[in-house]
Short mmCIF file of C-alpha atoms in Angstrom, two decimals:
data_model
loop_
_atom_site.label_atom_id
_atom_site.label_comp_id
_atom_site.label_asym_id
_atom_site.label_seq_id
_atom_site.Cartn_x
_atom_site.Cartn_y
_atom_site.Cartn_z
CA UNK Q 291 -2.00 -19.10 45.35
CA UNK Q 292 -5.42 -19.49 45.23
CA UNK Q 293 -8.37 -18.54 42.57
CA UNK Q 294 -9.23 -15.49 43.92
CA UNK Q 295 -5.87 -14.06 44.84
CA UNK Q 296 -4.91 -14.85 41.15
CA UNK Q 297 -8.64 -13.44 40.08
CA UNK Q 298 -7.40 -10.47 42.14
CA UNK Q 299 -4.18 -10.13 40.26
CA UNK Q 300 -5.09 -10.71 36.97
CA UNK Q 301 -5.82 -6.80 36.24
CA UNK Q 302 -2.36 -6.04 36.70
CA UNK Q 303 -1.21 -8.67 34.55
CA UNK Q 304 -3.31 -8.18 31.65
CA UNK Q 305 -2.47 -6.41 28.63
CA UNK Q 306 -4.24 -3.16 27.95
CA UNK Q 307 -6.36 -2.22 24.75
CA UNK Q 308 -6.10 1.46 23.76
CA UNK Q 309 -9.66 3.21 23.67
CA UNK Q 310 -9.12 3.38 19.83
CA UNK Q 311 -9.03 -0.55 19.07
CA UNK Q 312 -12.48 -1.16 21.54
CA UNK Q 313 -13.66 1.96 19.17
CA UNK Q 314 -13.06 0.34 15.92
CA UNK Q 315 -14.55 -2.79 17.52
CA UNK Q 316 -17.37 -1.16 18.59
CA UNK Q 317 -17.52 0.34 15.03
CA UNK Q 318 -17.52 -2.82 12.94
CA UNK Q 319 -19.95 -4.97 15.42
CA UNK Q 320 -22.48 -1.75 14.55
CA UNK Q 321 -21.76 -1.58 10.83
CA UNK Q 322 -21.95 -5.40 10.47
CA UNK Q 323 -24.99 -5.65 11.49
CA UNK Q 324 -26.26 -2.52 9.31
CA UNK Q 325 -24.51 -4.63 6.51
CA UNK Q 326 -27.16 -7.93 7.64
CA UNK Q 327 -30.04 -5.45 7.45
CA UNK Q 328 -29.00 -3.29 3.96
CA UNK Q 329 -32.14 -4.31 2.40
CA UNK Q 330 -34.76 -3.13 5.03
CA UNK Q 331 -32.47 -0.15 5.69
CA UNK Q 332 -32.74 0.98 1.84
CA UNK Q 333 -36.27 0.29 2.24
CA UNK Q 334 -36.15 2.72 4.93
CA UNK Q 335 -34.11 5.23 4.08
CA UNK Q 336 -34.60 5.28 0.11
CA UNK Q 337 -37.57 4.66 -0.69
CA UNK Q 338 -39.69 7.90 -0.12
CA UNK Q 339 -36.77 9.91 -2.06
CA UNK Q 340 -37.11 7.50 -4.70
CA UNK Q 341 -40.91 7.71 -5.48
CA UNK Q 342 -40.54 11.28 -5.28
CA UNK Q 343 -37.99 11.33 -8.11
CA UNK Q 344 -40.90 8.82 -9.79
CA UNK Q 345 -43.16 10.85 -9.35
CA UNK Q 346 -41.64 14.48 -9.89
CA UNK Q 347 -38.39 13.77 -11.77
CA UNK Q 348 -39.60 11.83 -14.43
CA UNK Q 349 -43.60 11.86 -14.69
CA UNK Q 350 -44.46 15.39 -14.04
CA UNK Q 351 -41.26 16.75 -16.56
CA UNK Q 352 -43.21 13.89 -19.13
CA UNK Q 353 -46.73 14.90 -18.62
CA UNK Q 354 -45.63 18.83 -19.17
CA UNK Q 355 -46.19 20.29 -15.23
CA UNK Q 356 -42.54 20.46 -14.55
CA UNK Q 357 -40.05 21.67 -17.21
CA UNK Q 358 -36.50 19.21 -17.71
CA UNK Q 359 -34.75 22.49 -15.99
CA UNK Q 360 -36.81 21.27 -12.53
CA UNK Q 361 -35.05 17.74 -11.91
CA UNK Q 362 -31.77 19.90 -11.53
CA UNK Q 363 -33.05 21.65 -8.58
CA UNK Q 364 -35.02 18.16 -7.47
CA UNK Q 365 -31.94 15.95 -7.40
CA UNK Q 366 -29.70 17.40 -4.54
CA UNK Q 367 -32.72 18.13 -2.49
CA UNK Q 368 -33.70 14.46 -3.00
CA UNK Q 369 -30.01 13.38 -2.24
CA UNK Q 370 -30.31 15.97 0.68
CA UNK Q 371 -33.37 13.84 2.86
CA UNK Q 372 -31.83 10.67 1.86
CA UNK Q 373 -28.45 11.25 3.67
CA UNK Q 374 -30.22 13.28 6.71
CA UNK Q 375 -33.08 10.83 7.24
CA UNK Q 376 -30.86 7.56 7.05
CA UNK Q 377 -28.13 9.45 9.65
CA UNK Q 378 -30.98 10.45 11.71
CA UNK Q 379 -32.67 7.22 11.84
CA UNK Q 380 -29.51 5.09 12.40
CA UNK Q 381 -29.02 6.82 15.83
CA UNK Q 382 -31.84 7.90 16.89
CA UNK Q 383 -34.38 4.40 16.50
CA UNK Q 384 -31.21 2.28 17.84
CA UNK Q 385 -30.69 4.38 20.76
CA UNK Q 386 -34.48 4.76 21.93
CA UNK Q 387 -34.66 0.76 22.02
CA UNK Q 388 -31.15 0.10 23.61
CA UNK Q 389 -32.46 2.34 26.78
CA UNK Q 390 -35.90 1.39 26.45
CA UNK Q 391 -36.15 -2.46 25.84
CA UNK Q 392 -33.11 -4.14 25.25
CA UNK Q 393 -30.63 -2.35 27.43
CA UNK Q 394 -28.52 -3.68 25.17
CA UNK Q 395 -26.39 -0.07 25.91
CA UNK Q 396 -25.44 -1.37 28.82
CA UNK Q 397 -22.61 -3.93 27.76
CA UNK Q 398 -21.18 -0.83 25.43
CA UNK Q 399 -20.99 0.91 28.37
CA UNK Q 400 -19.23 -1.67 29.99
CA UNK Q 401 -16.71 -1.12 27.60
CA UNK Q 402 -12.92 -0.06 28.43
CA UNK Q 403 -13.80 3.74 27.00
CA UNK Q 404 -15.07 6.55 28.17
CA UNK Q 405 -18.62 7.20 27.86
CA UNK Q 406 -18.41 9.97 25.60
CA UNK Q 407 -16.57 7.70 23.36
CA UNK Q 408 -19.17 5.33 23.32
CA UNK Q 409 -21.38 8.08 21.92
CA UNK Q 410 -19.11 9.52 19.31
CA UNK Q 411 -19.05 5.68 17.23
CA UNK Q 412 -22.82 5.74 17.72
CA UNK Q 413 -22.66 9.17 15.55
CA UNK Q 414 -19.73 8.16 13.32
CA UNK Q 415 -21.61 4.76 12.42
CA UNK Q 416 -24.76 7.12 11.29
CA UNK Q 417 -22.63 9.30 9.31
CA UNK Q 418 -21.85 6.27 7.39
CA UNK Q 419 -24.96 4.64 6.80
CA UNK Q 420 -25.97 8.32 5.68
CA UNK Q 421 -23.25 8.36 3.10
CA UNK Q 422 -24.32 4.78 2.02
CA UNK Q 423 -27.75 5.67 1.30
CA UNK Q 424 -26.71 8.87 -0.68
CA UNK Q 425 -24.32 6.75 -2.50
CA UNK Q 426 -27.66 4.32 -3.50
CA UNK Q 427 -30.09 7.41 -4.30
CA UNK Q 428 -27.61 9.26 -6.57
CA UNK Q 429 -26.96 6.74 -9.45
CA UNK Q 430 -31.07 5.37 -9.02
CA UNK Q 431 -32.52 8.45 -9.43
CA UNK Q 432 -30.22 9.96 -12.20
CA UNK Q 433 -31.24 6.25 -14.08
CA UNK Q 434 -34.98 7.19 -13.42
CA UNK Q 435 -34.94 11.60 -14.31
CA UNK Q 436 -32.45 10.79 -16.88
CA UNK Q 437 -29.90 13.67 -18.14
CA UNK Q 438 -30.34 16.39 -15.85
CA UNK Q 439 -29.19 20.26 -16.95
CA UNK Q 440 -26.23 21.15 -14.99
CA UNK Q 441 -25.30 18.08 -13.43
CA UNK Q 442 -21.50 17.75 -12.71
CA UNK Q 443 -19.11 15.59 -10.38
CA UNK Q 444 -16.42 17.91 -10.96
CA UNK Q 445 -16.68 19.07 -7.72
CA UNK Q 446 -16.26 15.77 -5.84
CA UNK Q 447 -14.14 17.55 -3.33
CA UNK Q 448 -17.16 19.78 -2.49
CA UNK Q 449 -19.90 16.89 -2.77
CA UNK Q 450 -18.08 15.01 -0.16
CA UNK Q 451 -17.33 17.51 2.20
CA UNK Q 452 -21.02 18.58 2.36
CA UNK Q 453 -22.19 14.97 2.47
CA UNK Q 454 -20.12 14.02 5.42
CA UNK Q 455 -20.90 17.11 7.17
CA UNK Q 456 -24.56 17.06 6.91
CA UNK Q 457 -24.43 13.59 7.84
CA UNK Q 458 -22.67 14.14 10.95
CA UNK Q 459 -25.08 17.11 11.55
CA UNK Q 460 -27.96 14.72 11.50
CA UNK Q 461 -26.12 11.94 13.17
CA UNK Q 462 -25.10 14.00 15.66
CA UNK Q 463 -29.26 15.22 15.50
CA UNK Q 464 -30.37 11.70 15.96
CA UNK Q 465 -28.38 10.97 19.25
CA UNK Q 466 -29.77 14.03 20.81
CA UNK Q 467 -33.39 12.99 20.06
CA UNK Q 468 -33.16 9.23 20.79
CA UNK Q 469 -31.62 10.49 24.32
CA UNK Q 470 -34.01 12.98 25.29
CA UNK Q 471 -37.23 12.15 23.49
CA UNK Q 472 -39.24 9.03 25.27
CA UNK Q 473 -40.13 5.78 23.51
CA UNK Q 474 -43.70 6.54 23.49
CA UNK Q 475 -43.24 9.75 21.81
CA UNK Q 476 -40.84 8.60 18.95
CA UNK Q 477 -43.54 7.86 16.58
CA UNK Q 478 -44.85 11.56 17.12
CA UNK Q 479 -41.19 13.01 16.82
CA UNK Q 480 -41.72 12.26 13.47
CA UNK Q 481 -44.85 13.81 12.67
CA UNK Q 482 -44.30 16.60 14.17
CA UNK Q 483 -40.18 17.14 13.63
CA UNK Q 484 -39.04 15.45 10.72
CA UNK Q 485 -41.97 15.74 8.30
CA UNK Q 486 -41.82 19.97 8.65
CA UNK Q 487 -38.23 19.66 7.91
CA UNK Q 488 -38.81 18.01 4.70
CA UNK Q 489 -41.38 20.48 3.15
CA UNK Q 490 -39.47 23.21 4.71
CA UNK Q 491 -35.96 22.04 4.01
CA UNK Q 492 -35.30 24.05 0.36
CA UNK Q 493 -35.51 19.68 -0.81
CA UNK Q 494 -38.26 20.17 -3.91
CA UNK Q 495 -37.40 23.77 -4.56
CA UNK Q 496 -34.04 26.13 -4.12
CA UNK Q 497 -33.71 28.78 -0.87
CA UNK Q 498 -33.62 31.88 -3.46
CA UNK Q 499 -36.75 30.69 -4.97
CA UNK Q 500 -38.15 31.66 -1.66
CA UNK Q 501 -37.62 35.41 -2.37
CA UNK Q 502 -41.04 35.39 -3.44
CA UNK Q 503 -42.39 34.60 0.31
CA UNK Q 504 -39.54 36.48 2.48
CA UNK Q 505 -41.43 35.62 5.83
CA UNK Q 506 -40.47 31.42 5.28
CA UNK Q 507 -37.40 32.47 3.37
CA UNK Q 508 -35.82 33.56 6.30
CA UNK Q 509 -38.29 31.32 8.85
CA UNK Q 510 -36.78 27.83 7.18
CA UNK Q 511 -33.02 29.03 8.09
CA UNK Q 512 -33.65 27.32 11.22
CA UNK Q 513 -34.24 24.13 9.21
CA UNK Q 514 -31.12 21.94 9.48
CA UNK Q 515 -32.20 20.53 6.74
CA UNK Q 516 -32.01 23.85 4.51
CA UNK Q 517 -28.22 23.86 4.40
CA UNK Q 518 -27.55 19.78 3.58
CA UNK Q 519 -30.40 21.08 0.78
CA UNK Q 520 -28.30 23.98 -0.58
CA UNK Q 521 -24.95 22.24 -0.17
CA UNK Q 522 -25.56 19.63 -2.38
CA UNK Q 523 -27.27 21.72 -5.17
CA UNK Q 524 -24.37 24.42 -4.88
CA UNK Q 525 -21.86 20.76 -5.14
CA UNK Q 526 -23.39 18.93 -8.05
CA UNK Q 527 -25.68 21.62 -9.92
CA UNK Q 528 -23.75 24.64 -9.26
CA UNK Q 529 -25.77 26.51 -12.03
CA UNK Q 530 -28.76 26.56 -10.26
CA UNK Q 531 -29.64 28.89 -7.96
CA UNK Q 532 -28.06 27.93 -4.63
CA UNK Q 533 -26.37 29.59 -0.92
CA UNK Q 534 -23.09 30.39 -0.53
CA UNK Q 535 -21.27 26.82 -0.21
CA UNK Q 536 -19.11 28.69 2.56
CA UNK Q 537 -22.46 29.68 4.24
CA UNK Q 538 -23.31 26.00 3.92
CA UNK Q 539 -20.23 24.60 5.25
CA UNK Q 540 -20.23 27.05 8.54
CA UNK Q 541 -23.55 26.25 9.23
CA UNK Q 542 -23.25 22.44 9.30
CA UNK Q 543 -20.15 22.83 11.27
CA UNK Q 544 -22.16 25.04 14.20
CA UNK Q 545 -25.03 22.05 13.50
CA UNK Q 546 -22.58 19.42 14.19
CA UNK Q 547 -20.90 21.23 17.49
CA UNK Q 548 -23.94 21.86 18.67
CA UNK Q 549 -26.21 18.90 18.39
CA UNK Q 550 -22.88 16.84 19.02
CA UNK Q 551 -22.46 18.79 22.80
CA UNK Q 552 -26.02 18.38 23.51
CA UNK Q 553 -26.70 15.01 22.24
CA UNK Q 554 -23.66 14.16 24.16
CA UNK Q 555 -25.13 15.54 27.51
CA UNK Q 556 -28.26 13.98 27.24
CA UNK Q 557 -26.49 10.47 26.27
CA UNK Q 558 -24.42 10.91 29.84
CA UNK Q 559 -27.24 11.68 31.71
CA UNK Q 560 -29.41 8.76 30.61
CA UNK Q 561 -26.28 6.34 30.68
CA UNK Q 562 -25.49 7.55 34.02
CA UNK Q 563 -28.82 7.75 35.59
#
């Protein structure tokens, strides 16, 4: 027989892997290299929430601006960008590169999966690095605000729930935009995307407080952002004021659908065409 008739019969002959081994795979290649890069990617993802727990968790309360009472609404919102920004980062910078430079996309593609599947561990490996940097922010900043009025983890059920949710929302969030938006623009996606939706995402103050400006309290609802916000303050300082947590939970699940179909549209068209 000769090379290429046995080349030509090899397929036949060799043993197949089920799509959800080349997932998990696909999975650990993407969260060992997040693992390589944890410092930069805490630098990334943590650091802004951080300084503003410096700055309004624990200097304001001390110089007399801010009452203690004000670190309990602070602390979920802070918790709140930490998870969305990391989620939305960890999809959404990879992706624009691996089309853009490195085509590096190209050999997952190549991959014994379908090409939706390919997509789905790009959002499930954000949703992870999310959690990861919540899971970092949480014990920092309570070590930097100190007691906070309120605080509980008796609702760990709740907190987790919300936190993978949201994260998924944003994961989801971040494969849509680092499929349709172009490299040149990512810088100004930003701007002019992600720095409204952290002034306008109920992070620094809660969604009820709003009731004093009705026009943005009911403008920000389109703020994904607004429900990761709420979620987490009605989860770990339920006595503040806060949104329905079933209001919450419906809301990230719509997010999720919806940025997930999209985001998965936009990844087939680019990885097709």
């Amino acid at each position: 027989m000769t090379t290429l008739a046995m080349a030509a019969d090899a397929p036949h002959h060799a043993p197949r892997v089920s799509p959800l081994r080349v997932f998990g795979a696909l999975l650990r290649r993407d969260l060992r290299v997040a693992r390589k890069e944890l410092p930069a990617f805490l630098a990334r993802t943590a650091l802004q929430p951080i300084l503003f727990v410096t700055v309004f968790g624990w200097m304001l309360p001390k110089m007399g601006f801010t009452n203690r009472g004000y670190t309990a609404t602070l602390l979920p919102g802070v918790l709140a960008v930490s998870l969305a920004m990391a989620a939305v980062q960890a999809v959404s910078l990879p992706m624009v590169v691996d089309f853009a430079a490195t085509r590096e996309i190209e050999d997952r593609l190549l991959a014994p999966i379908p090409t939706w599947l390919v997509a789905v561990e790009k959002i499930v490996a954000g949703v992870l690095q999310g959690l990861v940097s919540a899971l970092f922010v949480l014990p920092v900043a309570r070590l930097i605000m100190g007691s906070i009025p309120g605080l509980t983890l008796s609702h760990a059920g709740e907190v987790v729930a919300v936190a993978t949710l949201g994260a998924a929302a944003f994961s989801s969030m971040g494969l849509l935009l680092g499929t349709a938006v172009q490299p040149q623009h990512i810088g100004l996606m930003f701007s002019m995307i992600v720095a409204p939706m952290i002034f306008f995402g109920c992070t620094y103050y809660p969604w009820r407080g709003l009731d004093a400006v009705p026009v943005v309290k009911y403008l920000v609802l389109v703020n994904p952002l607004v429900y990761v916000s709420e979620g987490m303050r009605a989860s770990l300082t339920p006595s503040a004021p806060h949104m329905p947590l079933a209001v919450v939970m419906a809301m990230l699940l719509v997010l999720t659908a919806g940025f997930g179909a999209i985001g998965l549209r936009t990844f087939h068209r680019r990885a097709i065409g």
